Tab-separated table of C-alpha atoms in Angstrom:
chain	number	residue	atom	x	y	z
A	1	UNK	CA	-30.490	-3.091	-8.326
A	2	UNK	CA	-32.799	-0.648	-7.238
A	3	UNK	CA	-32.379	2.778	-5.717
A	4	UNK	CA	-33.141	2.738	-1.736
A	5	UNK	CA	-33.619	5.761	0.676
A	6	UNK	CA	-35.027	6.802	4.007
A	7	UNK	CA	-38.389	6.491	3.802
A	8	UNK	CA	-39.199	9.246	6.709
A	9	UNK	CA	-37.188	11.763	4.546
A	10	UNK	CA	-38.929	10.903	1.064
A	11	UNK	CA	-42.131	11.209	2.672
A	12	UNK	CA	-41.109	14.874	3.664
A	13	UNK	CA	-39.920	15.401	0.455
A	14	UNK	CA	-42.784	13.799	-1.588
A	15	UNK	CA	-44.720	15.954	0.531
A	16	UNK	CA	-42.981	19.235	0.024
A	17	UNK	CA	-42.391	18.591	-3.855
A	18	UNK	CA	-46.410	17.904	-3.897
A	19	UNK	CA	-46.885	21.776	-2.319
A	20	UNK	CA	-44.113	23.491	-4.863
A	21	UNK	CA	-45.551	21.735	-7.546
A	22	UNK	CA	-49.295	23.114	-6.447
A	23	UNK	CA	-48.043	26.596	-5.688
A	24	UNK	CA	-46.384	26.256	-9.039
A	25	UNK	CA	-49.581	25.146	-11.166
A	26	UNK	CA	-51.923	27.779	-9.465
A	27	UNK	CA	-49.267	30.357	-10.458
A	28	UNK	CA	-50.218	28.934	-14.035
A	29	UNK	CA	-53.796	28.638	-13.458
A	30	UNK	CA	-54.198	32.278	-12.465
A	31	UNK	CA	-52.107	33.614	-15.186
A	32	UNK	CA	-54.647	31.424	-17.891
A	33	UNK	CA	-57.528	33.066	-15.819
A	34	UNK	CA	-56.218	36.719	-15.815
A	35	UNK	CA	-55.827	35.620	-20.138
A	36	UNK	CA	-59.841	35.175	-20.104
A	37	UNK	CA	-60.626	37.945	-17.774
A	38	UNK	CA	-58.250	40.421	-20.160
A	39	UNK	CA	-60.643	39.007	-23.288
A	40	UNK	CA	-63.845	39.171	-20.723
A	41	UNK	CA	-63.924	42.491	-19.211
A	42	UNK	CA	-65.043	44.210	-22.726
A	43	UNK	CA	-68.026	42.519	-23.040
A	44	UNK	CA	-69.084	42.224	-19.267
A	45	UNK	CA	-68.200	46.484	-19.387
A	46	UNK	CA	-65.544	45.957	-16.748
A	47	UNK	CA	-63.206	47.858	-18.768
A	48	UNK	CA	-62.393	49.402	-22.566
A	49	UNK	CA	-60.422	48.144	-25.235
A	50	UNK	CA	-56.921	50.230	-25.298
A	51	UNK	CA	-53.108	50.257	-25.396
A	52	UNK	CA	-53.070	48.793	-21.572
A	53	UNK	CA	-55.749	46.452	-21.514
A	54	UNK	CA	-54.225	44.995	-25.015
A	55	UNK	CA	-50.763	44.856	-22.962
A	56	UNK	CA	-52.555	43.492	-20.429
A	57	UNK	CA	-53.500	40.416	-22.501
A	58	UNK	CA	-50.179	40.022	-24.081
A	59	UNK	CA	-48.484	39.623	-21.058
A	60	UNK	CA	-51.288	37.233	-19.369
A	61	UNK	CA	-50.650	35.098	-23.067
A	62	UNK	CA	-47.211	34.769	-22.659
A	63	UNK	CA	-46.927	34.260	-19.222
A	64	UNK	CA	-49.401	31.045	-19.759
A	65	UNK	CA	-47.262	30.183	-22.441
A	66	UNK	CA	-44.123	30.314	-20.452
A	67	UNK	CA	-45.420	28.632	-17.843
A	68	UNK	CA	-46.464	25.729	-19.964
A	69	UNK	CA	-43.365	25.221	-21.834
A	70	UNK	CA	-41.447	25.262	-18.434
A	71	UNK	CA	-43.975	23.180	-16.913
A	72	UNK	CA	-43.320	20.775	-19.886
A	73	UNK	CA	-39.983	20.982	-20.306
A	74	UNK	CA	-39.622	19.958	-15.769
A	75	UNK	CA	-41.488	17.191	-16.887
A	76	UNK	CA	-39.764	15.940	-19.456
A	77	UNK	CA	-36.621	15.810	-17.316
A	78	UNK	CA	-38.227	12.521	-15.570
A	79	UNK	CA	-41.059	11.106	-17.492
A	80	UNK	CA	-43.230	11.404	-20.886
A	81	UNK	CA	-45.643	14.393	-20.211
A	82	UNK	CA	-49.183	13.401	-19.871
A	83	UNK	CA	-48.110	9.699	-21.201
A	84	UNK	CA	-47.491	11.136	-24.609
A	85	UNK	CA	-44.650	9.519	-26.475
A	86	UNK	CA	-42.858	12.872	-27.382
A	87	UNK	CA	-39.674	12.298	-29.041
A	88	UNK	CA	-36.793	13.392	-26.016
A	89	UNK	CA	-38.857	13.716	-22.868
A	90	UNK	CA	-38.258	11.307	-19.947
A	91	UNK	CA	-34.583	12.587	-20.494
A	92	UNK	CA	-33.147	11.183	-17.254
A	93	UNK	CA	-34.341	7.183	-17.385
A	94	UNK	CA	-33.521	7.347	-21.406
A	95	UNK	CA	-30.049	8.166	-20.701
A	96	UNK	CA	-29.740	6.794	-17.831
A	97	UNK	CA	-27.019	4.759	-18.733
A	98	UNK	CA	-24.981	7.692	-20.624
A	99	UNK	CA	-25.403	9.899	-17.749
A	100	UNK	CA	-23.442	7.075	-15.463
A	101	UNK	CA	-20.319	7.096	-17.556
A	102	UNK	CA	-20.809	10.660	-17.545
A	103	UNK	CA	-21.221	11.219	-13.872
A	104	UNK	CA	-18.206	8.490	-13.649
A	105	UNK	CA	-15.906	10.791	-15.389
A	106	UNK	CA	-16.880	14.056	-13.674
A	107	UNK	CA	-16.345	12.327	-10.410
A	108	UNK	CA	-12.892	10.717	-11.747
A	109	UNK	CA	-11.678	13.734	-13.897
A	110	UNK	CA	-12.444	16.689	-11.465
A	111	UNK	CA	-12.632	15.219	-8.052
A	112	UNK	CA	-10.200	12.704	-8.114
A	113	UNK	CA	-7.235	15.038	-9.271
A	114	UNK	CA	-3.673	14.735	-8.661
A	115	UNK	CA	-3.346	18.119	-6.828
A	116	UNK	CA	-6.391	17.224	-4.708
A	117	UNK	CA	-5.268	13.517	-3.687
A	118	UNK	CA	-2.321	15.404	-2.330
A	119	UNK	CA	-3.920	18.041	-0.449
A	120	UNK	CA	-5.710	15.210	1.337
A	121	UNK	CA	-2.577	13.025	1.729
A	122	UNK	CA	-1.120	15.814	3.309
A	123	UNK	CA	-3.624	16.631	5.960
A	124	UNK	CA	-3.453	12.459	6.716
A	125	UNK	CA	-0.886	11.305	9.615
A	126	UNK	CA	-0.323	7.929	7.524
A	127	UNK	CA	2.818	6.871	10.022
A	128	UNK	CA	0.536	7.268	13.338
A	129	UNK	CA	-2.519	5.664	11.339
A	130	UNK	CA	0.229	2.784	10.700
A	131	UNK	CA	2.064	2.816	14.293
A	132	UNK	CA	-1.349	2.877	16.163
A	133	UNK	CA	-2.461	-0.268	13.941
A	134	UNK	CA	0.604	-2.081	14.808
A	135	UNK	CA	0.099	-1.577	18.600
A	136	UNK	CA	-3.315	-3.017	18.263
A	137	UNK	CA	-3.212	-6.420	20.514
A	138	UNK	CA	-5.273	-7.716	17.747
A	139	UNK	CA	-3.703	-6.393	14.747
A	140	UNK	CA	0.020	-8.092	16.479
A	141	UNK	CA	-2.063	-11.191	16.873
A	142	UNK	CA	-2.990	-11.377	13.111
A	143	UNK	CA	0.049	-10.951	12.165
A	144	UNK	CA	2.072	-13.669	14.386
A	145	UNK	CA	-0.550	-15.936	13.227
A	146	UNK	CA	-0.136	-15.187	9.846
A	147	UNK	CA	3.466	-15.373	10.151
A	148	UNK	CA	3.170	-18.732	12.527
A	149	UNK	CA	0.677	-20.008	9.695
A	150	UNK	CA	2.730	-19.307	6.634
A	151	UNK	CA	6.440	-20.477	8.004
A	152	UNK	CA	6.263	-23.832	7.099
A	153	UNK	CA	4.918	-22.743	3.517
A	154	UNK	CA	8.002	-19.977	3.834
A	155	UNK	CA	10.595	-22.848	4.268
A	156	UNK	CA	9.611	-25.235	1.535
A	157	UNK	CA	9.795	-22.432	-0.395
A	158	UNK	CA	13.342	-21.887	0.217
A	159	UNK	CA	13.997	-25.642	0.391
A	160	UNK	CA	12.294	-26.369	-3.375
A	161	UNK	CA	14.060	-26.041	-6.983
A	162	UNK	CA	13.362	-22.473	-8.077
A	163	UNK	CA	15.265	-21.043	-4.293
A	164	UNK	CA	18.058	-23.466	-4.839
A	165	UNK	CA	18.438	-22.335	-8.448
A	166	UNK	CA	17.872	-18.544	-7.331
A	167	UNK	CA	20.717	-19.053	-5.110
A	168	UNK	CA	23.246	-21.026	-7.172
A	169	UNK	CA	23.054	-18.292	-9.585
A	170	UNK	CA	23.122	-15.265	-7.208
A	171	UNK	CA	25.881	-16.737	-4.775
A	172	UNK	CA	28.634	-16.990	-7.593
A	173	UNK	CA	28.511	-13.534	-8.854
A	174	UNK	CA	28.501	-12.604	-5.125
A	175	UNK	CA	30.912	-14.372	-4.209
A	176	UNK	CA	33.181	-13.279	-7.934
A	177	UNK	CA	32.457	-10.161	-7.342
A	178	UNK	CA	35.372	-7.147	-7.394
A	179	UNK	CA	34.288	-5.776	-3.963
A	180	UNK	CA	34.216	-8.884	-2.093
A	181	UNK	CA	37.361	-8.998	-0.323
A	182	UNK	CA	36.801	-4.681	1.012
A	183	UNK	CA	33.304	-6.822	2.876
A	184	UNK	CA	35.105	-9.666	3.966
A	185	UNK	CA	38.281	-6.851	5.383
A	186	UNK	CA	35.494	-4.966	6.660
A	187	UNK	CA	33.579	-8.310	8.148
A	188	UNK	CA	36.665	-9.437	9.790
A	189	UNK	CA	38.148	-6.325	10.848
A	190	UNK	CA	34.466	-6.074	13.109
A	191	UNK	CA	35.101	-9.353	14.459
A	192	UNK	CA	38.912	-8.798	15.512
A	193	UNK	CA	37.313	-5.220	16.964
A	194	UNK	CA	35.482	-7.457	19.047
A	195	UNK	CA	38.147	-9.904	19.958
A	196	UNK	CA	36.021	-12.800	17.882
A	197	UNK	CA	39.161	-14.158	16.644
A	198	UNK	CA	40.666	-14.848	19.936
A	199	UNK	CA	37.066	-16.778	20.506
A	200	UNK	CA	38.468	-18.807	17.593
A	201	UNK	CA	41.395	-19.021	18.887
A	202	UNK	CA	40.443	-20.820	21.488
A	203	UNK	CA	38.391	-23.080	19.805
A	204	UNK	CA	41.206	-24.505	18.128
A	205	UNK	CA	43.635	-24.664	20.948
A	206	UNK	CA	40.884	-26.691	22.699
A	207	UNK	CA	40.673	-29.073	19.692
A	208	UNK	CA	44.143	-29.778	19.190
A	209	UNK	CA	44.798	-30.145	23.433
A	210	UNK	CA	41.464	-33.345	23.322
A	211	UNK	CA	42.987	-34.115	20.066
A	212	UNK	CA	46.787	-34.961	21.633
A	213	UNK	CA	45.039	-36.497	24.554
A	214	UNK	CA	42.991	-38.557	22.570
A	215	UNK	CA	45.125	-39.385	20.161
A	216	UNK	CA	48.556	-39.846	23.005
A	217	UNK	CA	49.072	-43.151	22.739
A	218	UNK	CA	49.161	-43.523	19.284
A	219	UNK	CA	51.456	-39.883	19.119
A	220	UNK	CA	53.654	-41.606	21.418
A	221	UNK	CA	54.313	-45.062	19.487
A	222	UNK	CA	54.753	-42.859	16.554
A	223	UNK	CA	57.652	-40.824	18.259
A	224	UNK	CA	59.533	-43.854	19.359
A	225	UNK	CA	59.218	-45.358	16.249
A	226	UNK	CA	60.821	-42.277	14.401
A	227	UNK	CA	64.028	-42.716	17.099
A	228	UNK	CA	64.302	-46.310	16.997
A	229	UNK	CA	64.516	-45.391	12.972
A	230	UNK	CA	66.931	-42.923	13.430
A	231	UNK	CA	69.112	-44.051	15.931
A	232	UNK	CA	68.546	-47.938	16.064
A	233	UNK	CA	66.287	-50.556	17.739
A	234	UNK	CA	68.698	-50.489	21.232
A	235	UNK	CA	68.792	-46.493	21.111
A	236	UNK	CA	65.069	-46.692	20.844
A	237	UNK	CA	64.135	-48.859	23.417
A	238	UNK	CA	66.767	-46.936	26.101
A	239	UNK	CA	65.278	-43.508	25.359
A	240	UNK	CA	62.508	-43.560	22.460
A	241	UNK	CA	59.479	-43.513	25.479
A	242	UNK	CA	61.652	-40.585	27.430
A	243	UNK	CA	61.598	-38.394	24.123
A	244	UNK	CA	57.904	-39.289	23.833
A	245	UNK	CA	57.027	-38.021	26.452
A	246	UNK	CA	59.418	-34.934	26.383
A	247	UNK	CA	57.704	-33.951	23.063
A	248	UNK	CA	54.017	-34.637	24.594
A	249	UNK	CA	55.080	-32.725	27.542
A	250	UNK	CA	56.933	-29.773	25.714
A	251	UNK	CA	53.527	-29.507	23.698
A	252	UNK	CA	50.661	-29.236	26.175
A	253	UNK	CA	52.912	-26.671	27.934
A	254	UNK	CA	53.381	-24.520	24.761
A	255	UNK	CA	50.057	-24.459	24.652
A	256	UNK	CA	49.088	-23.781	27.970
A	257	UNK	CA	50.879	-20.836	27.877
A	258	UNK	CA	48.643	-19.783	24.563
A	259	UNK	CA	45.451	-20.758	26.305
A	260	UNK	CA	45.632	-17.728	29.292
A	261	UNK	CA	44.417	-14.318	28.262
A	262	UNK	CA	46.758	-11.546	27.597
A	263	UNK	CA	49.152	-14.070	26.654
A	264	UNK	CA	52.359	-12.374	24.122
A	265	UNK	CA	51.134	-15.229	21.582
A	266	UNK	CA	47.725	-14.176	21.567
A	267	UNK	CA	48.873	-10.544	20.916
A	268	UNK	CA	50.916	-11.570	18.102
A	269	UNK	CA	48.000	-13.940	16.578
A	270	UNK	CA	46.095	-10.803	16.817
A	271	UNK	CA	48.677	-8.485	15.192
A	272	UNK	CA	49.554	-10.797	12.629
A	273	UNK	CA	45.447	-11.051	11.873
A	274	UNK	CA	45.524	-7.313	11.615
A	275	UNK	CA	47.728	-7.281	9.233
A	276	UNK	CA	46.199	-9.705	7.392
A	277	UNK	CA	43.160	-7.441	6.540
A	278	UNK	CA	45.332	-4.498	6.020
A	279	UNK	CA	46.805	-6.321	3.075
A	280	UNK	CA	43.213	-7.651	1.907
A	281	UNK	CA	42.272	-4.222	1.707
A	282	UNK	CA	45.600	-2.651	0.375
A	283	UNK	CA	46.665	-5.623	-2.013
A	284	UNK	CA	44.467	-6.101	-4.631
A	285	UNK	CA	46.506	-8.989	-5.800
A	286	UNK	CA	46.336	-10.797	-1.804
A	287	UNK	CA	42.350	-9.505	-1.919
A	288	UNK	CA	41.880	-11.703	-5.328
A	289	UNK	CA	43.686	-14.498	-3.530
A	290	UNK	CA	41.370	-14.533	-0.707
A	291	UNK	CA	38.612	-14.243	-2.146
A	292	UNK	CA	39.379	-16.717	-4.485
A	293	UNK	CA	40.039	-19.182	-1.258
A	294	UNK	CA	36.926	-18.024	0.599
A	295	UNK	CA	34.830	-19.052	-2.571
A	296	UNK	CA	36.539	-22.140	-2.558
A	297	UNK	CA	35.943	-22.949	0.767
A	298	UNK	CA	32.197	-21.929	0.509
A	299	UNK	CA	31.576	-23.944	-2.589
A	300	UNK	CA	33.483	-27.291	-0.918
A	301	UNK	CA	31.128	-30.475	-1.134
A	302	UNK	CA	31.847	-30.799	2.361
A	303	UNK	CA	30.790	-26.895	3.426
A	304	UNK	CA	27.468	-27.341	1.152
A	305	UNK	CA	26.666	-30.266	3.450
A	306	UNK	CA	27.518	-29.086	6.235
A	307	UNK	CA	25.585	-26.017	5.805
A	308	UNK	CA	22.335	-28.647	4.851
A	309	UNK	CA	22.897	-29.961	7.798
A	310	UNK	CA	22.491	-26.907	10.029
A	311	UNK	CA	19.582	-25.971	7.676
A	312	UNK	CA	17.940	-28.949	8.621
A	313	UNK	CA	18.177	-28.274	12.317
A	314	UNK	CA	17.258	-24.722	11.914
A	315	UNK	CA	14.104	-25.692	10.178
A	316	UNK	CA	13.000	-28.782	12.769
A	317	UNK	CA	13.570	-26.112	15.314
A	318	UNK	CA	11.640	-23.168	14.023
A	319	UNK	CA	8.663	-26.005	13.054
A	320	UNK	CA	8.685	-26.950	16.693
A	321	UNK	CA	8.937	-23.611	17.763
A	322	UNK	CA	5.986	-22.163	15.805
A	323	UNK	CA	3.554	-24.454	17.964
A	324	UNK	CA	3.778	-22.374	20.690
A	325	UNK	CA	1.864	-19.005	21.012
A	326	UNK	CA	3.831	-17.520	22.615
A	327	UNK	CA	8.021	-19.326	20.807
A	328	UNK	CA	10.452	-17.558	19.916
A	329	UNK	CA	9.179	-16.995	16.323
A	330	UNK	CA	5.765	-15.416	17.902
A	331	UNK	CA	7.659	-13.187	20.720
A	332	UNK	CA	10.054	-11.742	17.702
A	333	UNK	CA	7.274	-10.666	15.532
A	334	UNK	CA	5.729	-9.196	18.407
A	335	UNK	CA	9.082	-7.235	19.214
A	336	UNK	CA	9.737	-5.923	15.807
A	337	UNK	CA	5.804	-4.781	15.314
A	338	UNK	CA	6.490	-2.782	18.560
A	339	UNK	CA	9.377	-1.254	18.004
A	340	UNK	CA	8.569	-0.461	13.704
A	341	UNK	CA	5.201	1.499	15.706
A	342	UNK	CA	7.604	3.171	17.583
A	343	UNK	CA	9.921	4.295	14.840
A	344	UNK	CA	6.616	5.269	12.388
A	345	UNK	CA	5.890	7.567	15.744
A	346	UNK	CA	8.844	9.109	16.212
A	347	UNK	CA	11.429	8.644	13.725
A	348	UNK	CA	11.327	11.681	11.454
A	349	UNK	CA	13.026	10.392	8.625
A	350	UNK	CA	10.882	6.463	8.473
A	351	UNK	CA	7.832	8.922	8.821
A	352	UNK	CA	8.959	11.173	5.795
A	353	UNK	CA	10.080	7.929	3.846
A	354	UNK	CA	6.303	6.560	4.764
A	355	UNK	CA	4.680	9.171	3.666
A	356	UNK	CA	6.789	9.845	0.187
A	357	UNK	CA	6.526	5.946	-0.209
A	358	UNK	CA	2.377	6.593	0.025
A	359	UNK	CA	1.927	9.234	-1.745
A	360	UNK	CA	4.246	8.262	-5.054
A	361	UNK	CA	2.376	4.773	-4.862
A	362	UNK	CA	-0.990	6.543	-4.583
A	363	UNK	CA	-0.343	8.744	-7.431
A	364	UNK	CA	0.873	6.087	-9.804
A	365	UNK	CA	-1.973	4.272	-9.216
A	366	UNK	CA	-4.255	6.976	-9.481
A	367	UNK	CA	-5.145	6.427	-13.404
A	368	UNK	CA	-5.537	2.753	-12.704
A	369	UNK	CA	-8.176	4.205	-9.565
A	370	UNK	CA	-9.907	6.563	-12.018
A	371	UNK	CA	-10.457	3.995	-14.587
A	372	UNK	CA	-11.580	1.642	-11.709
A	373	UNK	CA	-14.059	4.899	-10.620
A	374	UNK	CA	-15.581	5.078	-14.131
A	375	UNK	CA	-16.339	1.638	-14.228
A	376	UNK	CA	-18.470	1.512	-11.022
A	377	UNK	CA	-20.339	4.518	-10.998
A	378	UNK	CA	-21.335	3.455	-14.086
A	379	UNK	CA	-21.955	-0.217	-13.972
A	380	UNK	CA	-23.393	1.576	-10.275
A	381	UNK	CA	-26.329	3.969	-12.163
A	382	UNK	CA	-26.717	1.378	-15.026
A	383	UNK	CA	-28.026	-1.186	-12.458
A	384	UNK	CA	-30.852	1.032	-10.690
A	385	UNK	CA	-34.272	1.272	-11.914
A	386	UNK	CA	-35.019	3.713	-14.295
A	387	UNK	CA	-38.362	4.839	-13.074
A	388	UNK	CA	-37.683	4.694	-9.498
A	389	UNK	CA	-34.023	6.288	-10.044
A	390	UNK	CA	-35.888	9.433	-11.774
A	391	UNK	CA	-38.684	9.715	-9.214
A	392	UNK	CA	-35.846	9.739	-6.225
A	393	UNK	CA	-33.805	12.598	-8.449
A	394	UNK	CA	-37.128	14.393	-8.567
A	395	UNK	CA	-37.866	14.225	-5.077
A	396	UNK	CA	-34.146	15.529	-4.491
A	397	UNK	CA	-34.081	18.334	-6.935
A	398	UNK	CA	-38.142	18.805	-8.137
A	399	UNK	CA	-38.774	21.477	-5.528
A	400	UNK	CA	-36.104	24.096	-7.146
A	401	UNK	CA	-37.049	23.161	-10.809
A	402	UNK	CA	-40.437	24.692	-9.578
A	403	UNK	CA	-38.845	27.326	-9.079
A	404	UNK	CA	-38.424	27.538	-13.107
A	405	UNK	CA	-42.424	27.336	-13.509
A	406	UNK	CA	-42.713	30.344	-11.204
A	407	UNK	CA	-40.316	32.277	-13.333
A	408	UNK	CA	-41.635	30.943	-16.666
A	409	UNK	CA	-45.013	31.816	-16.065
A	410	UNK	CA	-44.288	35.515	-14.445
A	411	UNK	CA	-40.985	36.529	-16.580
A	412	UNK	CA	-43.459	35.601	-19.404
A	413	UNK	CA	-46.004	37.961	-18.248
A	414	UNK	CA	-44.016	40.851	-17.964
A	415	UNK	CA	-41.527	39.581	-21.680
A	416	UNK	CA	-45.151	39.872	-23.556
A	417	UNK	CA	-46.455	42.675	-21.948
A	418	UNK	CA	-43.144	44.896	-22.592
A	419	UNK	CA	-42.728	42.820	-26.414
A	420	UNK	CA	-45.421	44.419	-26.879
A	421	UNK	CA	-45.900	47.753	-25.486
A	422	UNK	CA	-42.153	48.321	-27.631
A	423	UNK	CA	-43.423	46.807	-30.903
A	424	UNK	CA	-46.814	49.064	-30.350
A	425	UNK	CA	-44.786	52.244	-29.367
A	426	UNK	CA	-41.975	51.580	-32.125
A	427	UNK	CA	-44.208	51.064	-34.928
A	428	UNK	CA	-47.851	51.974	-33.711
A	429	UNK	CA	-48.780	48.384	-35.050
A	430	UNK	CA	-51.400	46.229	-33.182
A	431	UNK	CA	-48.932	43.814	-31.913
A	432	UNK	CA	-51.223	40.859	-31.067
């Protein structure tokens, strides 16, 4: 992997780093000339020797000297000076590969802090990020396809040995459990709130009246066979048929007069259901019982099969129904992506629980991220190209590491020139 760039701006750059870097070596150049003219000037009778043309030369001296060193040690930041193989120069492409995990860590450790990633989560609207998403006509249609796409998978799930096993072993402690019967009171007392019950009612009065009209001629042999047993064969055959059909009669009246609404029967059914659930919630010992029945019930042979049965319907009509854009199963994913948008808008408390949810996620993942971080910057640096990595890092900072030749070269100048005007005043040495 190799480091790319704009080219238009590392033109300007190579060409600006080009002038520095000229300004920079003339600055040297003309402090090693003033150095000969200082030891020149004698002999051409510019000047005399004395205290300030001697200081004169120290500082031209050091300043050359400070502006080589700097000039050398600029250098060595991104490449052997003059070619030579001098023992830690071209700093940057040697250690290129330390200074990835090291920019890795900076980046992780003091960037990526806890008490930043908050500041930042706070100044992010995640729930209207979220709701506007899910009001996107194409986000909704990735999702009803995903969800179209993935029911069949869904329901042989459920259907296959590890959800069957799942459920045999969650459904009996459910189902054992202390607090069933206060859910079933509670279940039922919702229904009977809602007249259900009398629904249920109904249900049965309507079986038993097509069950006694199906069943009428048989019911009615049956009755005259009971008289003609208790009152003889001639006592059965004079009135055995009347009683018949007294009885049938007498029946599909009494429960006519259940069937209407209002009805002082249907009162007391719902009274006596009432009560029922008064005593499931008040009795523990009637609770047990019930419970114990409603497990029994559930866990019937005949139940389990009948509740395969409707699970087999249910999932021929849901296969059926995913076919279709625009089913049931497509329209209710639709619905609930609308109105969860809605709620992440304007519910207050979803929002807050959004937001807590993000941020404690975010933050316990956050030494998993850094780690992560490390990794790629460094595997990142490790891949570029040593020489071309240090020539782009010396057309980004080369111009201000000029800047150090300039102040080698002239805070060398006036170090040696005052080095020695102190040594010369404090001891009256020569201090060249």
């Amino acid at each position: 992997m190799t480091v790319h760039g704009n080219n238009d701006a590392d033109l300007a750059a190579r060409r600006t780093l080009r002038r520095y870097k000229l300004a920079a070596t003339g600055l040297l150049a003309g402090m090693g000339g003033l150095t000969i003219a200082g030891y020149a000037a004698p002999a051409f009778g510019w000047v005399r020797d004395g205290f300030w043309l001697e200081m004169f030369r120290a500082g031209a001296r050091a300043g050359v000297v400070g502006g080589i060193a700097d000039w050398f040690a600029v250098v060595a930041l991104f490449r052997r000076p003059m070619g030579l193989p001098i023992p830690h120069t071209a700093i940057l492409p040697a250690q290129k590969d330390r200074l990835g995990r090291a920019l890795g860590r900076f980046v992780a450790g003091q960037v990526f802090t806890e008490k930043e990633v908050e500041r930042v989560l706070a100044q992010v609207d995640v729930p209207a990020f979220l709701a506007d998403a899910l009001e996107d006509p194409a986000t909704q249609e990735a999702v009803v396809r995903g969800v179209v796409r993935s029911a069949p998978q869904i329901l042989d799930r459920l259907e296959d040995g590890r959800a069957s096993n799942a459920f045999s072993r969650v459904m009996p402690r459910l189902l054992g459990g202390s607090d069933l019967a206060p859910v079933i009171a509670k279940a039922l007392r919702s229904l009977v709130d809602d007249d259900r019950h009398q629904e249920v009612l109904s249900y049965l009065l309507g079986q038993i009246k097509d069950g006694l009209q199906a069943k009428e001629s048989a019911l009615r042999a049956m009755i005259e066979d009971r008289v003609r047993e208790q009152g003889g064969r001639l006592l059965g055959w004079a009135i055995g048929g009347s009683i018949a059909t007294k009885v049938l009669l007498a029946a599909g009246k009494e429960l006519d007069r259940i069937d209407p609404e209002n009805s002082s029967l249907r009162e007391g059914f719902t009274a006596w259901v009432r009560t029922q659930i008064d005593r499931i919630e008040t009795d523990p010992e009637h609770g047990r019982e019930f419970t114990q029945a409603v497990t029994g019930v559930l866990s019937h042979e005949s139940v389990v099969g009948w509740w395969g049965d409707i699970w087999q319907r249910f999932r021929r009509m849901v296969e059926a129904d995913v076919e279709d854009p625009e089913g049931r199963v497509a329209t209710l994913v639709r619905e609930g992506l609308v109105r969860l948008a809605c709620q992440a808008r304007d519910d207050e408390t979803l929002r807050r629980r959004i937001m807590d949810n993000v941020n404690r996620t975010t933050l316990r993942m956050l030494p998993f991220i850094r780690e992560r971080m490390v990794e790629f910057i460094t595997r990142v640096v490790s891949g570029w190209n040593a020489v071309e990595m240090a020539d782009k890092l010396e057309l980004r900072v080369g111009k201000d590491l000029q800047f150090i030749r300039f102040n080698g070269t002239l805070v060398g100048f006036g170090v040696g020139a005052l080095l020695f005007a102190v040594l010369r005043l404090a001891f009256g040495i020569n201090a060249q």
